[in-house]
Structure formats: structure tokens, C-alpha cells
Amino acid sequence: MVSVSRPPRSVLVCDSSTFLHEKNRVTTQVEQLHFNYKVSLLLPECSSAPSHLDGVLNGFSSFYLIRNLPIYELLDRDFLQSAVFQGSVYGLSYRTRIDEDNCVALMPDGHLVLSLDKDSFEVLGVEGKPSRFNHRTKSRFVVSVDLCDGSMAPGGRGYQRLHTGLRSRLQMKADFLLSHHPGGGASLQALLSRYDWSEHRPAVSSRTLTDLPCPTLLTSDLQPRDSHSVLEWLGAVDAAISCQTPSHSFLSSLACPEPKTAASCALSVSVCGLLLPHDIHRLIQQIRRHLEQPRLASWASLTVHGFADSPVCWGRDEHSALKVGENFYSLLMFQDHSYQLYLAAGAHDSCPP
């Protein structure tokens, strides 16, 4: 029986610095979380996105959904040459569950990662390692292959072994999300043309909030001890959960951290899809530009959620298949170019770098 008396543990790493520091961590961390499905933006004292910000929000790269894709097709020589070897291909099996199903990720550095159950791993017949998250018995295995390595050159022994295992023995298929920057659809067309596919643009939704209670501690001096309550409040605002409900309420005990003030208005924006790190980086730059305007609020927040069932979390670290699937970061940005960065992961995941 699972206890519900307390939530699962999680890991939260905090970093405070300034964008003006040449060695700030923001760009590196944005690039480390490869597979993102949602970006949430909160702009206090703003009722609508200015044109420069709206253009970025509606300009996220499109992506493709290929239905029932045989995974061996990711080893197709033309696809490797036109897309993978050029860099920045993002691919992820869709609607597969990391704790139950076989999951696949194709990373922008050319690594192909397969998270497999024991039977599938044995059928595949390729070298791998037991999952870090096996419970008592070795029931799950991870295969990670660098498709750009010379040992995996098409026609070579390593390539043939993996290709034969995926095509003839395992015969694994999955709905697959795919995107490529900067090549786009042209570099993927040969693969797309052989299967049922559809192109998608990230979905953008926005809400204008009025008289929003905001913590007054949202300054560049925000202390780590206050970070959990602030992140909880940001999550409640994004999920449209009222923080003005009485503390004894059955529906919610969430509250805006004290002391607090009220923003006359605020803009809450969400972008959902297969979201690429370079688009998120562009958005951060435009938020900084927005904060430079006088007479606006002194802060803005951005939260980026990774796919809960991605086989990788930060960088190429294996993603937990146990209790929780957190892999997100929140970025609080201030008018003086300082920031507070919060990196979150499940208790069993590797600590974010």
C-alpha cells in the first residue's frame, strides 16, 4: 500500500547570479534539458504581450508526429546524413510510459537512448546496462549509442548489429515526435514521406489576471529558504488555482507567501509542444528586453517542464522510472539583470548539474 501522508521527496538546486556574468549558468542549463513540453511565463503589471515578445511566443519551431514509426528507421543512412550528422535533431517516443513501456530518445548530439524492459533488451541483443532505478531485480535496461561515433558508421559491425536487432528481432515501433534545428522539415522529408505524419506548431494560450496577490519577497535578494513557497505559488498561478482560499478549505490550502502585495494585472502565458532549447533561449532574451522598460514590474518568471516520460533528464542522465517524473526549472529574472534559477528533479534522479 502506498502512503499518501506525505508527497514524494524531490531535489531542488538553487543558483543566484547575474546575466552580466560571462560564466552564468542559464544558457548551459537551458541546453541541458533537451525534451521540453511546456513553458509557462508570468509577467506582472502587464495585460498583453508586447510585439517583440509575442513574436517569439508564436515563433517556436514546428515539430512532427510520425505514427507507428519503426525505430530502426532512425538508422536510415539518408536520415543520418541529412539530419543526425548535421546536429540538433530532437526525437522522443510519444505516449510511452517510462515505468512500463519501451521508450526512445534521439538527442541533438546524435545519441540514441533506448529504455527497455528486460525481455525487449534480451531480444535486441545489443550491449547495455541495468537501469539505475531497478527495484530489487534487474527488470529494466538502458542502451545508449552514439550514432556519430566511427564505430557506428553505416555498414560497420556496430551499426549492423543494432540495425538487425531493431529491424529483425525486436521490431519496435512507436509514435514519435521529431524536430530539427536549423534544418526543419526539409532535412526530415525523406523519412516523413514513408510514414503517416502530421506537422504541429506549439500551442500558445494566455490569460490576463487582475488583482493578483504577489509575494513582496520577489526581489534579487530572495533567500533559498523562501524558494519552495514561491515556486508553489508560481505553480498555483499557472494552474489557475486560487491562493485566496481559506486555509481550512478542502479544495486547496495554497496561499500567497507573506508579506504580499497585489499586482493590478498580470499576463500568464503557456506554450505547449515539443519545445527546443534554442527557442527557449530566445524567449529569455526577449523577457530581459521587456524588463528593461521603465514603469514595469521589477521581475518576471519562466518555468520550463521536461517530458515526464523522457528516458533522459539533465544532459544524458537517466530519468527516474520510480515515484515522480519531475524535471523542470524555474527562472526568476529581475530588472537589474540578476536572476534566481531553480532546477528540480525527482529524489532518485541525478542532481541537476
Tab-separated table of C-alpha atoms in Angstrom:
chain	number	residue	atom	x	y	z
A	1	MET	CA	0.000	0.000	0.000
A	2	VAL	CA	1.309	3.461	-0.941
A	3	SER	CA	1.304	6.070	1.801
A	4	VAL	CA	-0.317	9.383	0.856
A	5	SER	CA	0.531	11.083	4.133
A	6	ARG	CA	3.412	12.981	2.529
A	7	PRO	CA	4.431	13.768	-1.063
A	8	PRO	CA	7.461	12.032	-2.637
A	9	ARG	CA	10.806	13.663	-1.999
A	10	SER	CA	12.375	15.774	-4.720
A	11	VAL	CA	15.638	17.596	-5.393
A	12	LEU	CA	15.790	21.382	-5.815
A	13	VAL	CA	19.038	23.126	-6.776
A	14	CYS	CA	19.187	26.928	-6.440
A	15	ASP	CA	21.547	29.296	-8.241
A	16	SER	CA	21.701	33.066	-7.879
A	17	SER	CA	23.766	35.205	-10.244
A	18	THR	CA	23.533	37.828	-12.980
A	19	PHE	CA	23.190	37.644	-16.743
A	20	LEU	CA	26.071	40.104	-16.914
A	21	HIS	CA	28.453	37.476	-15.563
A	22	GLU	CA	30.121	35.778	-18.528
A	23	LYS	CA	30.019	32.412	-16.757
A	24	ASN	CA	26.364	32.478	-15.684
A	25	ARG	CA	24.640	29.085	-15.832
A	26	VAL	CA	21.444	29.954	-17.663
A	27	THR	CA	22.440	29.149	-21.250
A	28	THR	CA	24.094	25.886	-20.218
A	29	GLN	CA	21.105	24.761	-18.178
A	30	VAL	CA	18.622	25.609	-20.932
A	31	GLU	CA	20.619	23.421	-23.319
A	32	GLN	CA	20.886	20.572	-20.786
A	33	LEU	CA	17.140	19.893	-20.666
A	34	HIS	CA	16.577	18.632	-24.205
A	35	PHE	CA	12.946	17.491	-24.255
A	36	ASN	CA	10.551	20.191	-23.081
A	37	TYR	CA	6.782	20.046	-23.349
A	38	LYS	CA	5.650	23.256	-21.628
A	39	VAL	CA	6.878	26.779	-20.973
A	40	SER	CA	4.967	28.978	-18.516
A	41	LEU	CA	5.540	32.722	-18.361
A	42	LEU	CA	4.242	35.202	-15.771
A	43	LEU	CA	4.575	38.953	-16.349
A	44	PRO	CA	3.187	41.150	-13.551
A	45	GLU	CA	1.757	44.588	-14.379
A	46	CYS	CA	1.282	43.505	-17.989
A	47	SER	CA	-2.071	42.890	-19.687
A	48	SER	CA	-0.871	41.795	-23.134
A	49	ALA	CA	2.416	40.670	-24.626
A	50	PRO	CA	4.387	43.399	-26.429
A	51	SER	CA	5.043	42.717	-30.089
A	52	HIS	CA	8.681	41.609	-29.667
A	53	LEU	CA	7.643	39.081	-27.043
A	54	ASP	CA	4.536	37.943	-28.889
A	55	GLY	CA	6.623	37.217	-31.980
A	56	VAL	CA	8.874	34.846	-30.040
A	57	LEU	CA	5.972	33.124	-28.247
A	58	ASN	CA	4.296	32.416	-31.582
A	59	GLY	CA	7.547	31.637	-33.365
A	60	PHE	CA	8.568	28.407	-31.641
A	61	SER	CA	9.810	25.768	-34.091
A	62	SER	CA	7.266	23.351	-35.521
A	63	PHE	CA	7.589	19.627	-34.881
A	64	TYR	CA	6.329	16.415	-36.415
A	65	LEU	CA	4.389	13.443	-35.121
A	66	ILE	CA	5.168	10.226	-37.009
A	67	ARG	CA	2.689	7.474	-36.268
A	68	ASN	CA	3.847	3.915	-35.721
A	69	LEU	CA	7.450	4.564	-36.717
A	70	PRO	CA	9.741	1.501	-36.810
A	71	ILE	CA	12.639	2.590	-34.604
A	72	TYR	CA	15.221	1.078	-36.956
A	73	GLU	CA	14.332	3.895	-39.381
A	74	LEU	CA	16.310	6.252	-37.131
A	75	LEU	CA	19.363	4.408	-38.501
A	76	ASP	CA	18.432	5.077	-42.118
A	77	ARG	CA	21.575	6.235	-43.935
A	78	ASP	CA	19.914	9.187	-45.663
A	79	PHE	CA	18.350	10.334	-42.389
A	80	LEU	CA	21.673	10.067	-40.601
A	81	GLN	CA	23.425	12.044	-43.326
A	82	SER	CA	20.845	14.795	-43.812
A	83	ALA	CA	19.790	15.284	-40.187
A	84	VAL	CA	21.604	13.428	-37.386
A	85	PHE	CA	25.158	14.112	-38.581
A	86	GLN	CA	24.253	17.785	-39.037
A	87	GLY	CA	23.351	18.060	-35.355
A	88	SER	CA	20.380	19.235	-33.295
A	89	VAL	CA	17.827	16.525	-34.065
A	90	TYR	CA	15.331	16.055	-31.249
A	91	GLY	CA	13.240	12.869	-31.208
A	92	LEU	CA	11.122	11.262	-28.491
A	93	SER	CA	8.696	8.360	-28.364
A	94	TYR	CA	5.210	9.717	-27.703
A	95	ARG	CA	2.752	8.456	-25.094
A	96	THR	CA	5.121	5.771	-23.875
A	97	ARG	CA	5.441	5.395	-20.106
A	98	ILE	CA	8.927	5.269	-18.664
A	99	ASP	CA	7.905	2.885	-15.866
A	100	GLU	CA	6.044	0.389	-18.101
A	101	ASP	CA	6.863	0.761	-21.794
A	102	ASN	CA	9.890	0.824	-24.041
A	103	CYS	CA	10.925	4.472	-24.526
A	104	VAL	CA	13.235	6.084	-27.084
A	105	ALA	CA	15.065	9.397	-27.299
A	106	LEU	CA	17.193	10.723	-30.159
A	107	MET	CA	19.353	13.511	-28.766
A	108	PRO	CA	20.791	16.556	-30.543
A	109	ASP	CA	24.359	15.266	-30.088
A	110	GLY	CA	23.481	12.086	-32.015
A	111	HIS	CA	22.986	9.723	-29.077
A	112	LEU	CA	20.160	7.209	-29.404
A	113	VAL	CA	18.840	6.153	-25.987
A	114	LEU	CA	16.558	3.133	-25.513
A	115	SER	CA	14.956	2.432	-22.146
A	116	LEU	CA	13.792	-1.196	-22.395
A	117	ASP	CA	12.125	-3.838	-20.271
A	118	LYS	CA	14.183	-6.966	-19.637
A	119	ASP	CA	12.556	-9.113	-22.324
A	120	SER	CA	12.991	-6.456	-25.025
A	121	PHE	CA	16.611	-5.859	-24.025
A	122	GLU	CA	17.427	-9.553	-24.314
A	123	VAL	CA	15.696	-9.817	-27.684
A	124	LEU	CA	17.553	-6.761	-29.025
A	125	GLY	CA	20.918	-8.370	-28.324
A	126	VAL	CA	22.905	-5.139	-28.008
A	127	GLU	CA	25.173	-4.111	-25.150
A	128	GLY	CA	23.510	-2.008	-22.458
A	129	LYS	CA	23.446	-1.563	-18.718
A	130	PRO	CA	20.878	-2.129	-15.953
A	131	SER	CA	18.734	0.872	-15.140
A	132	ARG	CA	19.782	2.843	-12.067
A	133	PHE	CA	16.188	2.644	-10.955
A	134	ASN	CA	15.679	-1.102	-10.848
A	135	HIS	CA	13.888	-2.138	-7.685
A	136	ARG	CA	15.324	-5.351	-6.223
A	137	THR	CA	15.516	-7.152	-9.576
A	138	LYS	CA	17.041	-6.063	-12.866
A	139	SER	CA	13.829	-5.520	-14.786
A	140	ARG	CA	14.856	-2.540	-16.922
A	141	PHE	CA	17.898	-1.775	-19.070
A	142	VAL	CA	19.276	1.242	-20.929
A	143	VAL	CA	21.021	1.139	-24.307
A	144	SER	CA	22.855	4.340	-25.308
A	145	VAL	CA	24.574	4.534	-28.692
A	146	ASP	CA	26.455	7.448	-30.252
A	147	LEU	CA	25.310	7.360	-33.868
A	148	CYS	CA	28.023	9.863	-34.799
A	149	ASP	CA	30.845	7.680	-33.479
A	150	GLY	CA	33.081	5.995	-36.052
A	151	SER	CA	32.231	2.566	-34.621
A	152	MET	CA	28.600	3.136	-35.641
A	153	ALA	CA	29.329	4.095	-39.242
A	154	PRO	CA	26.706	2.619	-41.606
A	155	GLY	CA	27.853	-0.789	-42.789
A	156	GLY	CA	30.134	-1.357	-39.801
A	157	ARG	CA	29.745	-4.144	-37.285
A	158	GLY	CA	28.215	-1.984	-34.536
A	159	TYR	CA	25.739	-0.389	-36.920
A	160	GLN	CA	24.676	-3.720	-38.433
A	161	ARG	CA	24.180	-5.326	-35.038
A	162	LEU	CA	21.920	-2.529	-33.798
A	163	HIS	CA	20.052	-2.255	-37.095
A	164	THR	CA	19.417	-6.003	-37.239
A	165	GLY	CA	18.328	-6.072	-33.606
A	166	LEU	CA	15.811	-3.266	-34.097
A	167	ARG	CA	14.529	-4.404	-37.503
A	168	SER	CA	14.557	-8.194	-37.372
A	169	ARG	CA	14.490	-9.174	-33.717
A	170	LEU	CA	12.813	-6.522	-31.557
A	171	GLN	CA	10.758	-4.909	-34.356
A	172	MET	CA	9.996	-1.989	-32.075
A	173	LYS	CA	7.540	0.682	-33.251
A	174	ALA	CA	6.248	3.840	-31.577
A	175	ASP	CA	4.528	7.119	-32.290
A	176	PHE	CA	7.447	9.515	-32.469
A	177	LEU	CA	7.915	13.277	-32.026
A	178	LEU	CA	10.668	14.753	-34.180
A	179	SER	CA	12.157	18.183	-34.784
A	180	HIS	CA	15.373	19.503	-36.302
A	181	HIS	CA	17.065	22.843	-35.896
A	182	PRO	CA	18.020	24.529	-38.095
A	183	GLY	CA	17.192	22.100	-40.916
A	184	GLY	CA	13.461	21.875	-40.182
A	185	GLY	CA	11.155	19.730	-42.292
A	186	ALA	CA	13.378	19.715	-45.375
A	187	SER	CA	16.048	17.600	-43.683
A	188	LEU	CA	13.396	15.177	-42.369
A	189	GLN	CA	11.335	14.872	-45.541
A	190	ALA	CA	12.801	11.599	-46.788
A	191	LEU	CA	11.871	9.891	-43.510
A	192	LEU	CA	8.483	11.586	-43.198
A	193	SER	CA	7.452	10.635	-46.720
A	194	ARG	CA	7.431	6.922	-45.876
A	195	TYR	CA	5.010	7.118	-42.948
A	196	ASP	CA	1.828	8.695	-41.659
A	197	TRP	CA	2.860	12.035	-40.184
A	198	SER	CA	1.492	15.416	-39.246
A	199	GLU	CA	3.131	18.782	-38.619
A	200	HIS	CA	2.327	20.703	-35.457
A	201	ARG	CA	3.054	24.128	-34.091
A	202	PRO	CA	3.351	24.639	-30.333
A	203	ALA	CA	0.059	25.739	-28.833
A	204	VAL	CA	0.046	29.171	-27.160
A	205	SER	CA	-2.549	30.160	-24.568
A	206	SER	CA	-2.734	33.243	-22.384
A	207	ARG	CA	-4.759	34.667	-19.522
A	208	THR	CA	-4.921	38.190	-18.157
A	209	LEU	CA	-5.179	38.173	-14.379
A	210	THR	CA	-6.407	41.092	-12.258
A	211	ASP	CA	-5.589	41.991	-8.668
A	212	LEU	CA	-3.117	39.138	-8.392
A	213	PRO	CA	-1.599	38.709	-4.904
A	214	CYS	CA	2.212	38.604	-5.304
A	215	PRO	CA	4.911	37.963	-2.705
A	216	THR	CA	6.847	41.133	-1.921
A	217	LEU	CA	9.951	38.980	-1.433
A	218	LEU	CA	10.215	38.554	-5.210
A	219	THR	CA	13.429	40.547	-5.454
A	220	SER	CA	17.016	39.715	-6.346
A	221	ASP	CA	17.587	39.207	-2.603
A	222	LEU	CA	15.185	36.252	-2.474
A	223	GLN	CA	16.542	33.724	0.021
A	224	PRO	CA	16.792	29.961	-0.691
A	225	ARG	CA	14.629	29.226	2.355
A	226	ASP	CA	11.753	31.041	0.630
A	227	SER	CA	12.143	29.291	-2.718
A	228	HIS	CA	9.739	26.384	-2.098
A	229	SER	CA	6.847	28.654	-1.158
A	230	VAL	CA	7.497	30.951	-4.135
A	231	LEU	CA	7.672	28.029	-6.593
A	232	GLU	CA	4.493	26.596	-5.113
A	233	TRP	CA	2.784	29.933	-5.606
A	234	LEU	CA	4.009	30.201	-9.227
A	235	GLY	CA	2.665	26.707	-9.906
A	236	ALA	CA	-0.693	27.589	-8.422
A	237	VAL	CA	-0.953	30.716	-10.595
A	238	ASP	CA	-0.080	28.729	-13.722
A	239	ALA	CA	-2.639	26.043	-12.862
A	240	ALA	CA	-5.328	28.688	-12.155
A	241	ILE	CA	-5.605	27.602	-8.515
A	242	SER	CA	-6.730	30.372	-6.205
A	243	CYS	CA	-4.326	31.233	-3.394
A	244	GLN	CA	-7.011	33.252	-1.613
A	245	THR	CA	-8.966	30.203	-0.445
A	246	PRO	CA	-9.267	29.935	3.363
A	247	SER	CA	-6.577	27.706	4.857
A	248	HIS	CA	-9.176	25.236	6.134
A	249	SER	CA	-10.603	24.742	2.638
A	250	PHE	CA	-10.902	21.162	1.415
A	251	LEU	CA	-10.076	22.197	-2.163
A	252	SER	CA	-6.781	23.955	-1.534
A	253	SER	CA	-4.569	25.135	1.299
A	254	LEU	CA	-2.231	27.057	-1.030
A	255	ALA	CA	-1.559	30.663	-0.130
A	256	CYS	CA	0.499	33.525	-1.456
A	257	PRO	CA	3.660	33.835	0.669
A	258	GLU	CA	3.675	36.694	3.161
A	259	PRO	CA	4.297	39.573	3.043
A	260	LYS	CA	2.421	40.230	-0.151
A	261	THR	CA	1.151	42.957	-2.393
A	262	ALA	CA	-1.290	43.000	-5.307
A	263	ALA	CA	-0.467	43.420	-8.985
A	264	SER	CA	-3.238	45.334	-10.746
A	265	CYS	CA	-2.852	42.937	-13.673
A	266	ALA	CA	-0.599	40.119	-14.837
A	267	LEU	CA	-0.157	38.116	-18.011
A	268	SER	CA	0.102	34.333	-17.755
A	269	VAL	CA	1.207	32.584	-20.964
A	270	SER	CA	1.786	28.879	-21.702
A	271	VAL	CA	3.397	27.288	-24.743
A	272	CYS	CA	2.996	23.502	-25.172
A	273	GLY	CA	4.550	21.057	-27.641
A	274	LEU	CA	7.998	19.665	-28.384
A	275	LEU	CA	9.883	22.821	-27.439
A	276	LEU	CA	13.521	23.255	-28.445
A	277	PRO	CA	16.136	24.837	-26.162
A	278	HIS	CA	17.167	27.467	-28.717
A	279	ASP	CA	13.590	28.816	-28.813
A	280	ILE	CA	13.514	28.979	-25.009
A	281	HIS	CA	16.800	30.868	-25.029
A	282	ARG	CA	15.329	33.409	-27.486
A	283	LEU	CA	12.335	33.834	-25.190
A	284	ILE	CA	14.581	34.517	-22.195
A	285	GLN	CA	16.397	37.225	-24.145
A	286	GLN	CA	13.113	38.922	-25.029
A	287	ILE	CA	11.886	38.764	-21.420
A	288	ARG	CA	15.083	40.522	-20.384
A	289	ARG	CA	14.372	43.166	-23.017
A	290	HIS	CA	10.846	43.512	-21.621
A	291	LEU	CA	12.191	44.068	-18.105
A	292	GLU	CA	14.372	46.918	-19.306
A	293	GLN	CA	11.274	49.018	-19.912
A	294	PRO	CA	10.578	51.614	-17.181
A	295	ARG	CA	7.336	51.687	-15.214
A	296	LEU	CA	7.002	47.903	-15.370
A	297	ALA	CA	7.212	45.372	-12.550
A	298	SER	CA	10.734	44.567	-11.433
A	299	TRP	CA	10.550	40.829	-12.128
A	300	ALA	CA	9.237	38.107	-14.451
A	301	SER	CA	9.188	34.318	-14.167
A	302	LEU	CA	9.693	31.487	-16.652
A	303	THR	CA	9.140	27.786	-15.873
A	304	VAL	CA	10.123	25.028	-18.297
A	305	HIS	CA	8.802	21.476	-17.870
A	306	GLY	CA	10.530	18.457	-19.381
A	307	PHE	CA	8.566	15.418	-20.566
A	308	ALA	CA	7.810	13.254	-17.532
A	309	ASP	CA	8.383	10.037	-19.522
A	310	SER	CA	11.562	11.001	-21.335
A	311	PRO	CA	14.278	8.354	-20.854
A	312	VAL	CA	16.811	11.143	-20.184
A	313	CYS	CA	16.661	14.046	-17.769
A	314	TRP	CA	19.519	16.561	-17.467
A	315	GLY	CA	22.070	16.093	-20.217
A	316	ARG	CA	22.235	12.344	-20.875
A	317	ASP	CA	21.437	11.342	-17.282
A	318	GLU	CA	18.855	8.589	-16.992
A	319	HIS	CA	15.396	9.750	-15.943
A	320	SER	CA	13.775	8.116	-12.949
A	321	ALA	CA	11.135	5.467	-13.548
A	322	LEU	CA	10.034	5.439	-9.930
A	323	LYS	CA	7.712	7.655	-7.889
A	324	VAL	CA	7.842	11.018	-9.637
A	325	GLY	CA	8.844	12.422	-13.008
A	326	GLU	CA	9.923	15.967	-12.183
A	327	ASN	CA	12.473	17.548	-14.473
A	328	PHE	CA	11.853	21.271	-14.697
A	329	TYR	CA	13.470	24.578	-13.982
A	330	SER	CA	12.137	27.986	-12.981
A	331	LEU	CA	13.906	31.227	-13.747
A	332	LEU	CA	13.113	34.450	-11.891
A	333	MET	CA	14.521	37.451	-13.746
A	334	PHE	CA	14.895	40.977	-12.374
A	335	GLN	CA	15.342	44.457	-13.808
A	336	ASP	CA	18.943	44.713	-12.609
A	337	HIS	CA	19.851	41.667	-14.822
A	338	SER	CA	20.160	39.364	-11.815
A	339	TYR	CA	18.331	36.045	-11.735
A	340	GLN	CA	17.354	33.171	-9.475
A	341	LEU	CA	17.478	29.746	-11.159
A	342	TYR	CA	15.777	26.694	-9.631
A	343	LEU	CA	16.418	23.200	-11.027
A	344	ALA	CA	14.113	20.394	-9.913
A	345	ALA	CA	14.295	16.609	-10.244
A	346	GLY	CA	12.854	13.545	-8.544
A	347	ALA	CA	14.635	12.258	-5.446
A	348	HIS	CA	16.014	9.270	-7.397
A	349	ASP	CA	17.318	11.317	-10.345
A	350	SER	CA	20.865	12.578	-10.601
A	351	CYS	CA	21.320	16.013	-9.088
A	352	PRO	CA	20.976	18.619	-11.884
A	353	PRO	CA	24.443	19.836	-12.989
